[in-house]
Amino acid sequence: MKKVIMIILAAVVASGISFAQDKGTMYAGGGFSGSFHKNNGFQQVHMNIAPEFGMFVSDDLSIGAFINSGMGKTKYEGWGNASYSTKTVGLGVRGRYYLRISDNFYYTPTASLTLTPMYTVAGHDDATTYGLDLDIAQFEYRPDYNFGCYINVLGFYALVSSNKNVTSSSSGLAVSPSVGVRFYF
């Protein structure tokens, strides 16, 4: 009887260590992110807060939705160093793959599509931005089955922004640090 209890206890402990992301598992969380990039004479700094909710559609692959709210500043060297500020609130969807590095540590590359109305503060016309973001250096540590914390340091972005007068686009690699937490249930 003692051996049976020890085997059951060992199985419970071992299953708790692996923290698999099984199909049907849901998560909720959010994070704080920033992006800093320079492109075609524009220097942009943007900070975001983004709560999210999602579900694993297959083992180790999740999809989810998020709301981002942020503010930024853009400086253009070609206009005598003119600058303007923006406020944003947007919706997006994202997909994430969990690649296990060790028992509690994952590489989690993420792709996000966003639709963000942008409100400029300096009197410029308001614009709508469509974006694709790839978090290519995102890692998650899961000390517990129901909790994880993540960090990202590098991303690729592609944006198209339009208002009633102008449509512009930009893309490239950006330092885009983000940190956040996720709760799994």
Short mmCIF file of C-alpha atoms in Angstrom, two decimals:
data_model
loop_
_atom_site.label_atom_id
_atom_site.label_comp_id
_atom_site.label_asym_id
_atom_site.label_seq_id
_atom_site.Cartn_x
_atom_site.Cartn_y
_atom_site.Cartn_z
CA MET A 1 0.00 0.00 0.00
CA LYS A 2 2.85 2.35 0.82
CA LYS A 3 4.36 1.80 -2.66
CA VAL A 4 1.01 2.61 -4.34
CA ILE A 5 0.72 5.89 -2.43
CA MET A 6 4.32 6.81 -3.34
CA ILE A 7 3.68 6.05 -7.04
CA ILE A 8 0.50 8.15 -7.03
CA LEU A 9 2.29 11.00 -5.24
CA ALA A 10 5.19 10.84 -7.74
CA ALA A 11 2.74 10.93 -10.67
CA VAL A 12 0.94 13.98 -9.24
CA VAL A 13 4.23 15.83 -8.67
CA ALA A 14 5.55 14.93 -12.14
CA SER A 15 2.35 16.07 -13.85
CA GLY A 16 2.54 19.40 -12.02
CA ILE A 17 6.10 20.02 -13.22
CA SER A 18 5.44 19.67 -16.95
CA PHE A 19 2.77 22.42 -17.24
CA ALA A 20 1.53 21.39 -20.66
CA GLN A 21 -0.72 23.77 -22.56
CA ASP A 22 -3.52 21.44 -23.51
CA LYS A 23 -6.28 22.11 -26.01
CA GLY A 24 -9.19 23.83 -24.27
CA THR A 25 -7.13 25.53 -21.54
CA MET A 26 -8.03 29.22 -21.24
CA TYR A 27 -5.99 32.15 -20.01
CA ALA A 28 -6.46 35.77 -18.96
CA GLY A 29 -3.81 38.36 -18.25
CA GLY A 30 -2.18 41.38 -19.66
CA GLY A 31 0.96 43.35 -19.93
CA PHE A 32 2.76 46.62 -20.32
CA SER A 33 4.76 47.25 -23.48
CA GLY A 34 6.74 49.92 -25.20
CA SER A 35 8.20 50.38 -28.64
CA PHE A 36 11.06 52.56 -29.75
CA HIS A 37 11.95 52.85 -33.40
CA LYS A 38 13.24 55.22 -36.04
CA ASN A 39 12.13 55.01 -39.67
CA ASN A 40 12.34 57.50 -42.57
CA GLY A 41 13.22 60.40 -40.26
CA PHE A 42 10.47 59.59 -37.74
CA GLN A 43 11.42 58.76 -34.17
CA GLN A 44 8.55 57.07 -32.34
CA VAL A 45 8.05 56.08 -28.73
CA HIS A 46 4.83 54.34 -27.73
CA MET A 47 3.66 52.80 -24.43
CA ASN A 48 0.72 50.36 -24.16
CA ILE A 49 -1.30 48.52 -21.55
CA ALA A 50 -3.10 45.49 -23.00
CA PRO A 51 -5.41 43.10 -21.10
CA GLU A 52 -5.96 39.82 -22.97
CA PHE A 53 -8.04 36.65 -22.94
CA GLY A 54 -7.50 33.48 -24.96
CA MET A 55 -7.72 29.75 -25.34
CA PHE A 56 -5.54 26.89 -26.58
CA VAL A 57 -6.98 25.65 -29.88
CA SER A 58 -4.50 22.77 -29.94
CA ASP A 59 -1.71 21.63 -27.66
CA ASP A 60 0.82 24.48 -27.30
CA LEU A 61 -1.02 26.85 -29.73
CA SER A 62 -3.29 29.61 -28.41
CA ILE A 63 -5.39 32.35 -29.95
CA GLY A 64 -6.80 35.29 -28.10
CA ALA A 65 -8.12 38.80 -28.15
CA PHE A 66 -6.83 41.93 -26.47
CA ILE A 67 -7.59 45.59 -25.93
CA ASN A 68 -4.67 47.96 -26.08
CA SER A 69 -4.62 51.43 -24.66
CA GLY A 70 -1.61 53.62 -25.07
CA MET A 71 0.07 56.90 -25.66
CA GLY A 72 3.00 57.92 -27.77
CA LYS A 73 5.16 60.66 -29.14
CA THR A 74 6.43 61.04 -32.68
CA LYS A 75 9.20 63.40 -33.73
CA TYR A 76 9.99 64.12 -37.36
CA GLU A 77 13.45 65.47 -38.15
CA GLY A 78 12.32 66.81 -41.55
CA TRP A 79 9.90 69.35 -40.04
CA GLY A 80 12.44 71.20 -37.94
CA ASN A 81 12.17 68.51 -35.28
CA ALA A 82 8.40 68.95 -35.05
CA SER A 83 6.62 66.46 -32.80
CA TYR A 84 3.15 65.41 -31.83
CA SER A 85 1.56 63.15 -29.24
CA THR A 86 -1.01 60.42 -29.73
CA LYS A 87 -3.50 58.49 -27.62
CA THR A 88 -4.73 55.09 -28.81
CA VAL A 89 -7.37 52.53 -27.91
CA GLY A 90 -7.60 49.47 -30.10
CA LEU A 91 -8.66 45.87 -30.50
CA GLY A 92 -6.59 42.97 -31.68
CA VAL A 93 -6.23 39.24 -32.06
CA ARG A 94 -3.11 37.21 -31.51
CA GLY A 95 -1.72 33.75 -31.89
CA ARG A 96 1.03 32.32 -29.73
CA TYR A 97 3.04 29.10 -29.86
CA TYR A 98 4.56 27.57 -26.72
CA LEU A 99 7.90 25.85 -27.30
CA ARG A 100 9.18 24.22 -24.12
CA ILE A 101 12.82 25.01 -23.29
CA SER A 102 12.76 23.46 -19.82
CA ASP A 103 10.12 22.27 -17.34
CA ASN A 104 8.93 25.79 -16.47
CA PHE A 105 10.43 27.95 -19.24
CA TYR A 106 8.97 28.52 -22.73
CA TYR A 107 9.85 30.38 -25.91
CA THR A 108 6.53 31.95 -26.97
CA PRO A 109 6.72 33.73 -30.34
CA THR A 110 3.55 35.75 -30.87
CA ALA A 111 1.81 37.30 -33.89
CA SER A 112 -0.76 40.07 -33.34
CA LEU A 113 -3.11 41.92 -35.70
CA THR A 114 -4.54 45.21 -34.45
CA LEU A 115 -7.04 47.85 -35.45
CA THR A 116 -6.36 51.06 -33.58
CA PRO A 117 -8.04 54.44 -33.93
CA MET A 118 -5.34 57.00 -33.13
CA TYR A 119 -6.18 60.36 -31.63
CA THR A 120 -3.52 63.01 -32.10
CA VAL A 121 -3.10 65.65 -29.46
CA ALA A 122 -1.20 68.32 -31.41
CA GLY A 123 -4.01 69.29 -33.79
CA HIS A 124 -3.24 66.84 -36.60
CA ASP A 125 -6.06 64.80 -38.10
CA ASP A 126 -7.08 61.64 -36.28
CA ALA A 127 -6.06 58.43 -38.01
CA THR A 128 -6.77 54.72 -37.97
CA THR A 129 -3.84 52.32 -37.79
CA TYR A 130 -3.77 48.70 -38.87
CA GLY A 131 -0.84 46.76 -37.55
CA LEU A 132 0.96 43.44 -37.58
CA ASP A 133 3.33 42.78 -34.70
CA LEU A 134 5.60 39.79 -34.26
CA ASP A 135 7.10 39.32 -30.79
CA ILE A 136 10.17 37.35 -31.81
CA ALA A 137 12.03 37.32 -28.50
CA GLN A 138 9.24 36.51 -26.03
CA PHE A 139 9.80 34.06 -23.18
CA GLU A 140 7.48 32.89 -20.42
CA TYR A 141 8.32 31.47 -17.03
CA ARG A 142 5.64 29.35 -15.34
CA PRO A 143 6.48 28.72 -11.69
CA ASP A 144 3.00 27.26 -11.22
CA TYR A 145 0.47 25.50 -13.46
CA ASN A 146 -2.00 28.41 -13.18
CA PHE A 147 0.43 31.34 -13.45
CA GLY A 148 3.04 32.59 -15.88
CA CYS A 149 5.03 35.78 -16.35
CA TYR A 150 6.55 36.83 -19.66
CA ILE A 151 9.06 39.21 -21.16
CA ASN A 152 9.73 40.27 -24.75
CA VAL A 153 12.62 42.42 -25.94
CA LEU A 154 12.50 42.49 -29.73
CA GLY A 155 9.77 42.66 -32.31
CA PHE A 156 8.97 43.19 -35.96
CA TYR A 157 6.21 45.63 -36.85
CA ALA A 158 4.32 46.61 -39.98
CA LEU A 159 1.86 49.51 -39.77
CA VAL A 160 -0.48 51.25 -42.16
CA SER A 161 -2.02 54.47 -40.90
CA SER A 162 -4.59 56.55 -42.72
CA ASN A 163 -6.69 59.61 -42.17
CA LYS A 164 -8.81 61.63 -44.56
CA ASN A 165 -5.72 63.21 -46.21
CA VAL A 166 -2.77 60.81 -46.03
CA THR A 167 -2.01 57.11 -45.90
CA SER A 168 1.41 56.08 -44.69
CA SER A 169 3.14 52.84 -43.84
CA SER A 170 6.22 51.71 -42.00
CA SER A 171 7.82 48.44 -41.00
CA GLY A 172 10.96 47.14 -39.43
CA LEU A 173 12.65 45.65 -36.42
CA ALA A 174 12.10 47.51 -33.16
CA VAL A 175 13.20 47.30 -29.58
CA SER A 176 9.80 46.54 -28.06
CA PRO A 177 10.12 45.54 -24.43
CA SER A 178 7.04 44.11 -22.76
CA VAL A 179 6.31 42.39 -19.48
CA GLY A 180 3.15 40.81 -18.22
CA VAL A 181 1.36 37.95 -16.53
CA ARG A 182 -1.09 35.25 -17.56
CA PHE A 183 -3.41 33.16 -15.43
CA TYR A 184 -4.37 29.74 -16.82
CA PHE A 185 -7.62 27.97 -16.00
#
